[in-house]
CSV table of C-alpha atoms in Angstrom, one decimal:
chain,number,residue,atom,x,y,z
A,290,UNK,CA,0.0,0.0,0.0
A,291,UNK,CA,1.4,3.2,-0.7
A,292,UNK,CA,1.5,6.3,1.0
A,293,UNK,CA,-1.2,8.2,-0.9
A,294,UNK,CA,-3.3,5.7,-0.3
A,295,UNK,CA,-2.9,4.9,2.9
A,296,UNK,CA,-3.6,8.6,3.7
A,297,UNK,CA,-6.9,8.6,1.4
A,298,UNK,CA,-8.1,5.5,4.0
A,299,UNK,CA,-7.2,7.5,7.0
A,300,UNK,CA,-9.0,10.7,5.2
A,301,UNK,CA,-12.3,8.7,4.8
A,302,UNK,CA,-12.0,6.9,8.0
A,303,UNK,CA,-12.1,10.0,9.5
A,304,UNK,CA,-15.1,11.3,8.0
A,305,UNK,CA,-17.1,8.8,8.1
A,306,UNK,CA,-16.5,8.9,12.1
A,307,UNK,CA,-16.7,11.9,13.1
A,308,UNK,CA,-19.9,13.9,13.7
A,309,UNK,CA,-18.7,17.3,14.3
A,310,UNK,CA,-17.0,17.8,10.2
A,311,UNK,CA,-20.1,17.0,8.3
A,312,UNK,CA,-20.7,19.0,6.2
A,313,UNK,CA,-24.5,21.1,6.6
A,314,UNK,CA,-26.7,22.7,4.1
A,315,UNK,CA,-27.5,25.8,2.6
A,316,UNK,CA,-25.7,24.9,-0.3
A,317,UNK,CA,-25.6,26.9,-3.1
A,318,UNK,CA,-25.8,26.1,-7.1
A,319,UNK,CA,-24.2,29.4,-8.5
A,320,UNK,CA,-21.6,30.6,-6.7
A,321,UNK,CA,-21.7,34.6,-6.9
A,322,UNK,CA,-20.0,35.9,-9.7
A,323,UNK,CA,-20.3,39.2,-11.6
A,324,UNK,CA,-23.4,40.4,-13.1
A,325,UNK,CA,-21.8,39.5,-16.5
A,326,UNK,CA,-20.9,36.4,-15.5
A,327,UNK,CA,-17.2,36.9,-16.6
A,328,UNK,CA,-16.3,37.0,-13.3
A,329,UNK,CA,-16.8,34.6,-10.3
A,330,UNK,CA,-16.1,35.4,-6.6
A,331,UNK,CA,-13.8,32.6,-5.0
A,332,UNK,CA,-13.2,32.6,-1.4
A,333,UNK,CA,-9.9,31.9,0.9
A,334,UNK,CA,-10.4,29.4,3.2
A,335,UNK,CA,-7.3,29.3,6.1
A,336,UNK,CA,-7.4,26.6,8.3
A,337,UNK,CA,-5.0,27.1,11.5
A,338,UNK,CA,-3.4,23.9,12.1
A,339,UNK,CA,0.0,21.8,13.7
A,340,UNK,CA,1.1,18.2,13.1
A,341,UNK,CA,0.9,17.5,17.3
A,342,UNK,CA,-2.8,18.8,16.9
A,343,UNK,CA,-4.9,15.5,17.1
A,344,UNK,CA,-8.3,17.1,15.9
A,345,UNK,CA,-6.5,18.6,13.1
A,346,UNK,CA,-6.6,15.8,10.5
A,347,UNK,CA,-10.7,15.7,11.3
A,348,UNK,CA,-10.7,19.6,10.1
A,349,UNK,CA,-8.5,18.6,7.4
A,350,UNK,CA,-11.2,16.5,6.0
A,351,UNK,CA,-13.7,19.1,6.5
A,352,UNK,CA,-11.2,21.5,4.3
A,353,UNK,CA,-10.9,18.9,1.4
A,354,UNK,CA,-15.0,17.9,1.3
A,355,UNK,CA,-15.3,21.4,0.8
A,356,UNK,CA,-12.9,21.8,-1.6
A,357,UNK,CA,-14.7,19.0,-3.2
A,358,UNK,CA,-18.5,20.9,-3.1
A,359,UNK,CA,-16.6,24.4,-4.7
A,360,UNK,CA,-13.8,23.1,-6.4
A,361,UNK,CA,-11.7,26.0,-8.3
A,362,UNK,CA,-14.1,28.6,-6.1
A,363,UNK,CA,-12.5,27.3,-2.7
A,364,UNK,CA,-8.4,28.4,-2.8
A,365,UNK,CA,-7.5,26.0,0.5
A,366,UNK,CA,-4.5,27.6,2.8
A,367,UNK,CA,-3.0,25.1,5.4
A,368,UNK,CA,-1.1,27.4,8.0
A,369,UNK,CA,1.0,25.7,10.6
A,370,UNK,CA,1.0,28.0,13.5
A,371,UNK,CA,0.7,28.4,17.1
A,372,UNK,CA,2.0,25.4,20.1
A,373,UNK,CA,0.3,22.5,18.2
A,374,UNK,CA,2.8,23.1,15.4
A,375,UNK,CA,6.4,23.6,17.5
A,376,UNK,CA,8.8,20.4,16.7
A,377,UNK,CA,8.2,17.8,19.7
A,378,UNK,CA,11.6,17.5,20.6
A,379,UNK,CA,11.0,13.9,22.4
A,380,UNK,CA,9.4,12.3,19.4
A,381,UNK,CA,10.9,11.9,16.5
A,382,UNK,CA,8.1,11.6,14.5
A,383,UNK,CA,6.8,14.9,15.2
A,384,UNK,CA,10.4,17.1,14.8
A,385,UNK,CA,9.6,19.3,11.6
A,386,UNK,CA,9.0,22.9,12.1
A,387,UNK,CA,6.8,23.6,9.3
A,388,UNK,CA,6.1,27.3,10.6
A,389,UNK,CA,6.4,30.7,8.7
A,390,UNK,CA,7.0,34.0,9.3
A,391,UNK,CA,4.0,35.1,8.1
A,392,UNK,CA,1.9,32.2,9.7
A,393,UNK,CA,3.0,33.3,12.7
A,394,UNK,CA,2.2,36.9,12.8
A,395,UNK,CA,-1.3,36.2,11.2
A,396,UNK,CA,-1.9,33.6,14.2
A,397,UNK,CA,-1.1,36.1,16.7
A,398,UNK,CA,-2.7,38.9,14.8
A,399,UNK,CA,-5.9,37.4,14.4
A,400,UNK,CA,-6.0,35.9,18.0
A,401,UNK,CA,-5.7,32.1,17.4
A,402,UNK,CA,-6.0,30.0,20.9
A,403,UNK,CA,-7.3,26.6,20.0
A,404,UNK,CA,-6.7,24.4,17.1
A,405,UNK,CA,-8.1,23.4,14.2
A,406,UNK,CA,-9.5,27.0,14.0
A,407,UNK,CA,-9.7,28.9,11.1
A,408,UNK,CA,-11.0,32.1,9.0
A,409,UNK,CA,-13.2,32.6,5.7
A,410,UNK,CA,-12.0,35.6,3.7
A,411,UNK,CA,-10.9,36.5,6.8
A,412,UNK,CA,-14.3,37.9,7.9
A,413,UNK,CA,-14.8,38.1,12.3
A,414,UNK,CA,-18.1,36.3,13.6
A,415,UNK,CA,-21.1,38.6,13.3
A,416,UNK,CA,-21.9,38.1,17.1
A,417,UNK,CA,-18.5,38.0,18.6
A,418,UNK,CA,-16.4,39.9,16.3
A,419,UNK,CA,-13.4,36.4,16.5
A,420,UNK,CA,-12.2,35.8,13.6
A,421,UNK,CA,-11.0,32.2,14.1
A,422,UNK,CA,-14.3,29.8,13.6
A,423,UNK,CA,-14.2,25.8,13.9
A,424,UNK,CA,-14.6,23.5,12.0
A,425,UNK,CA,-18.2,22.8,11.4
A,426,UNK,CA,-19.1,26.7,10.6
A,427,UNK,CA,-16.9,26.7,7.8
A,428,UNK,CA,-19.0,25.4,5.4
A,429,UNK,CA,-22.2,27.8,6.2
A,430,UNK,CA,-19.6,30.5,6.0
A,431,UNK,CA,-18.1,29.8,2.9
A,432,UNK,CA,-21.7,29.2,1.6
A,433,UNK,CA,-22.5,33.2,2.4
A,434,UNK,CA,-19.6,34.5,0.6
A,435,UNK,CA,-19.8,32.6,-2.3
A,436,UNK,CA,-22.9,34.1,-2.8
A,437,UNK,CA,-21.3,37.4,-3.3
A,438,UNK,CA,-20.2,38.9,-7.0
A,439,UNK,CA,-17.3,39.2,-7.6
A,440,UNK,CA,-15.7,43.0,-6.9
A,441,UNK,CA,-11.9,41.8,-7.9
A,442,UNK,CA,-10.3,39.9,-10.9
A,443,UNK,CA,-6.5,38.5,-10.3
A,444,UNK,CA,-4.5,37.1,-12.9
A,445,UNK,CA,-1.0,35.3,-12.0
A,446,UNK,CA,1.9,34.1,-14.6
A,447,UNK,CA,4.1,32.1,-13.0
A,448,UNK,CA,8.4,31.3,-14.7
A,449,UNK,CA,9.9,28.7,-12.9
A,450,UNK,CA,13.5,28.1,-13.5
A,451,UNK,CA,14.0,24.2,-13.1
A,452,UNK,CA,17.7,24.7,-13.3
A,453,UNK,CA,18.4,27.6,-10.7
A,454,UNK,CA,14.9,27.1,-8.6
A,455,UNK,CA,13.8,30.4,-9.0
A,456,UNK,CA,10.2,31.8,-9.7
A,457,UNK,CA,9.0,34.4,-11.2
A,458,UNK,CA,5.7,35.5,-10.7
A,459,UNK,CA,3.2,38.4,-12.8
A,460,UNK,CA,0.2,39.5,-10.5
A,461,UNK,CA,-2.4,41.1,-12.2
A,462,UNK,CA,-5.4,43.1,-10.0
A,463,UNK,CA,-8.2,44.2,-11.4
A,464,UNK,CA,-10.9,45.7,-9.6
A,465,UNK,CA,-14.9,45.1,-11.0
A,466,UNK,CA,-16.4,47.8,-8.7
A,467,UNK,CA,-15.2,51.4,-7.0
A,468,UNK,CA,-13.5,50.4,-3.9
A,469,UNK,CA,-13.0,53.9,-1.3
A,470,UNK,CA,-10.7,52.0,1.0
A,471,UNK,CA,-6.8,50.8,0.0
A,472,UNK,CA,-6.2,47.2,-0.7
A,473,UNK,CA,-3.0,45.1,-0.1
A,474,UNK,CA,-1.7,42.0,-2.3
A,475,UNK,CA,-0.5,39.1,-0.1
A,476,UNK,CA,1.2,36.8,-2.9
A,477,UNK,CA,1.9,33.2,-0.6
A,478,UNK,CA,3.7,29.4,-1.7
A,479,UNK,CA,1.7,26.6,-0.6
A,480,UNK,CA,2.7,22.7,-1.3
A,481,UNK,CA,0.5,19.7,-1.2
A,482,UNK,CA,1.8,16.2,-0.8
A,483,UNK,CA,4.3,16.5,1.8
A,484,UNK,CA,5.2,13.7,3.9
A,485,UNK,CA,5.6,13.9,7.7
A,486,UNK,CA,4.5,12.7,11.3
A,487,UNK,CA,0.8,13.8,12.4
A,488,UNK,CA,-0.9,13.3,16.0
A,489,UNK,CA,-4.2,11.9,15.2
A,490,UNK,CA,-6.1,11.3,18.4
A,491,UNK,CA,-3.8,9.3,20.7
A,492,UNK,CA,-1.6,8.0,18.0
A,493,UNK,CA,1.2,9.4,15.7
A,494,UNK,CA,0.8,9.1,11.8
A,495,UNK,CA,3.8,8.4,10.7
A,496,UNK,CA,3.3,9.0,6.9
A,497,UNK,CA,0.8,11.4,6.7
A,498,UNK,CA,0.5,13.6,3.5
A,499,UNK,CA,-0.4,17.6,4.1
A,500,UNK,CA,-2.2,19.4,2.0
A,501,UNK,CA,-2.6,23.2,0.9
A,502,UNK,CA,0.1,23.9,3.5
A,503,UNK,CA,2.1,27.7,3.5
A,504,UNK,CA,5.3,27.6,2.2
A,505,UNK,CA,5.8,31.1,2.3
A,506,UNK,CA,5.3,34.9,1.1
A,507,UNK,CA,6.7,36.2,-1.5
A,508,UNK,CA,5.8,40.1,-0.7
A,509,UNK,CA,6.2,39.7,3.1
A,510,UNK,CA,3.6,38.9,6.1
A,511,UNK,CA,1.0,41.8,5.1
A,512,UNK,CA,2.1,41.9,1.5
A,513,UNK,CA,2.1,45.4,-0.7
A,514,UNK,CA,-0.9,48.1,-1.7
A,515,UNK,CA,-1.9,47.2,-4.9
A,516,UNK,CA,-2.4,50.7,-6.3
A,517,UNK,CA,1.0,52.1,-4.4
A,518,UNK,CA,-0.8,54.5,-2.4
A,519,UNK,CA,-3.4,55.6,-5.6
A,520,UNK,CA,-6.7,55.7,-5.1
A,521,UNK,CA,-8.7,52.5,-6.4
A,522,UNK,CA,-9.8,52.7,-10.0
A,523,UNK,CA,-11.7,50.4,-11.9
A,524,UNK,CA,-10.8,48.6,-15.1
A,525,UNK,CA,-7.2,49.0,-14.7
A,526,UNK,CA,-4.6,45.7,-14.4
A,527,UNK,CA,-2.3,46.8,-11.8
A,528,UNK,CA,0.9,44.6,-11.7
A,529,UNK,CA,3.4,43.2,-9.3
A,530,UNK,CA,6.5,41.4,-10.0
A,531,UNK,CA,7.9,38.9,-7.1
A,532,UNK,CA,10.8,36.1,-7.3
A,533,UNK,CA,11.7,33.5,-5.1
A,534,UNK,CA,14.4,31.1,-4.7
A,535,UNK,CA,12.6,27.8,-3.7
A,536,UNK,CA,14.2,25.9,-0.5
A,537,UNK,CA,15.0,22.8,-0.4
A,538,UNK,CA,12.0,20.3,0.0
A,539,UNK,CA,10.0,22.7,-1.8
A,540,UNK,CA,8.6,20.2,-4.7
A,541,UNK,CA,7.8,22.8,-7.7
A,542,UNK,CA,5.7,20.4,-9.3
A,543,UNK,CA,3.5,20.3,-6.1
A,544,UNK,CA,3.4,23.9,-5.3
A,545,UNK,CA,0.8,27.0,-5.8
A,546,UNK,CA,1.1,30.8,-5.8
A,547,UNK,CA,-2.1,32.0,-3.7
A,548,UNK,CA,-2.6,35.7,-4.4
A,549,UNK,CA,-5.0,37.6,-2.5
A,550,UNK,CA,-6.7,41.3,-2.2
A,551,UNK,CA,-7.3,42.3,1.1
A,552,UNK,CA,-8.8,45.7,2.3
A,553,UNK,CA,-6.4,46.7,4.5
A,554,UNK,CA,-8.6,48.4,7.4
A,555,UNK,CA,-10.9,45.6,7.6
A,556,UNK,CA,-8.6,42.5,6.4
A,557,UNK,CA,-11.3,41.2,4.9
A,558,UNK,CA,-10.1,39.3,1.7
A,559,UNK,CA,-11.9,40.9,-1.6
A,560,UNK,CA,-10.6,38.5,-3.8
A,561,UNK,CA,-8.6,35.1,-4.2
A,562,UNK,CA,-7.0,33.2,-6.7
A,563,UNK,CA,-4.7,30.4,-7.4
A,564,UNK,CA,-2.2,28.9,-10.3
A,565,UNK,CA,0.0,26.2,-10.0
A,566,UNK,CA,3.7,26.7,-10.2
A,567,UNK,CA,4.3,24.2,-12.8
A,568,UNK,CA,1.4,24.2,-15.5
């Protein structure tokens, strides 16, 4: 049995047994969009996370059946963060440190105490004004914003260099509709497919395969304003230009830029999208 499969028989074990991930309606059949139709809204879906976590993998299959409802309209962010995700120096299975910078900063930004958490479009709770929500009201959540139109169009060209490991990456931002507040571009590297030790309830999975998970930035922890200090106009394709020398264990072939516009009182994310590295 290999390890992909072994990992899709933990994934569906985990489902099928536990109660608190399932998935609950409204669904919805048209997901937002632009009154053109050009355009579709997709939505940014972080989930806050640590390989010593042992509810983690359940909210891991939450992440993925949802992926699975939305498909290319749900961009999927893994970010290792806070003390479920420090290296376990007495086990050996559990000593990567698959932390970021920017993970890090967001976690104690956003005021992440208990794991899985995580945030839709980074948008606080109506009633308590948290921004980190479990796992079963993500998929009510991501439900409501979906049903938004699009106000934002991203475009991203991604050069990689197989020889010296370096990408290049073209962002283009366009907005759809007049925007009075600035906006910021956070341009991140995430990498599915990596194999590592994960707690699952009292045990360790030794050959678990992550998913989605942050990488890095490419334009720092709170990225860049996308109109350099201009006020928003529609219409226009404003572009950013970012390069990164890929570290080692960084598979190209199994890696994403995820580029998205935030409004940079609020953080609310207006816009998402995502390309693979290697087309």
């Amino acid at each position: 049995m290999n390890k992909i499969t072994a990992f899709l028989i933990v994934v569906f074990g985990l489902f099928l047994f536990s109660t608190c991930d399932i998935i609950e309606a409204p669904y919805i059949e048209n997901h937002g969009g632009s009154d053109t139709g050009q355009f579709v809204k997709k939505v940014l879906l972080e989930d806050y996370t640590g390989h010593n976590c042992p509810n983690c993998p359940a909210a891991a299959v939450t992440a993925a059946q949802l992926k699975g409802i939305y498909g290319d309209q749900l961009v999927v962010m893994a970010v290792h963060a806070g003390y479920f995700a420090a290296p376990v120096e007495d086990d050996t299975l559990l000593l990567d440190d698959f932390r970021t910078p920017a993970g890090n900063a967001w976690n104690d930004f956003f005021h992440f105490q208990f794991y899985p958490s995580g945030m839709i479009d980074r948008i606080p709770d109506e009633s308590s004004g948290v921004y980190p929500l479990p796992p079963g009201a993500w998929g009510a959540t991501v439900s409501t914003e979906l049903e938004k139109n699009a106000e934002a169009k991203i475009t991203i060209h991604n050069d990689f260099n197989n020889s010296t490991r370096q990408l290049t990456t073209n962002i283009f931002t366009e907005f759809l509709s007049p925007q009075a507040d600035p906006y910021h571009l956070i341009v991140c590297i995430t990498q599915d497919s990596i194999i590592g030790g994960q707690k699952n309830s009292t045990t360790v999975i030794a050959d678990y395969v992550f998913m989605d998970m942050l990488r890095g930035n490419m334009n720092g922890e709170w990225g860049e304003d996308v109109t350099d200090g201009q006020p928003v106009e529609t219409n226009i394709k404003y572009e950013k230009t970012y390069s990164i020398i890929f570290k080692s264990g960084w598979i190209a072939k199994n890696c994403h830029v995820v580029a998205f516009v935030y409004n940079t009182e609020t953080k609310s994310v207006l816009q998402v999208e995502e390309k693979e590295v290697i087309e």
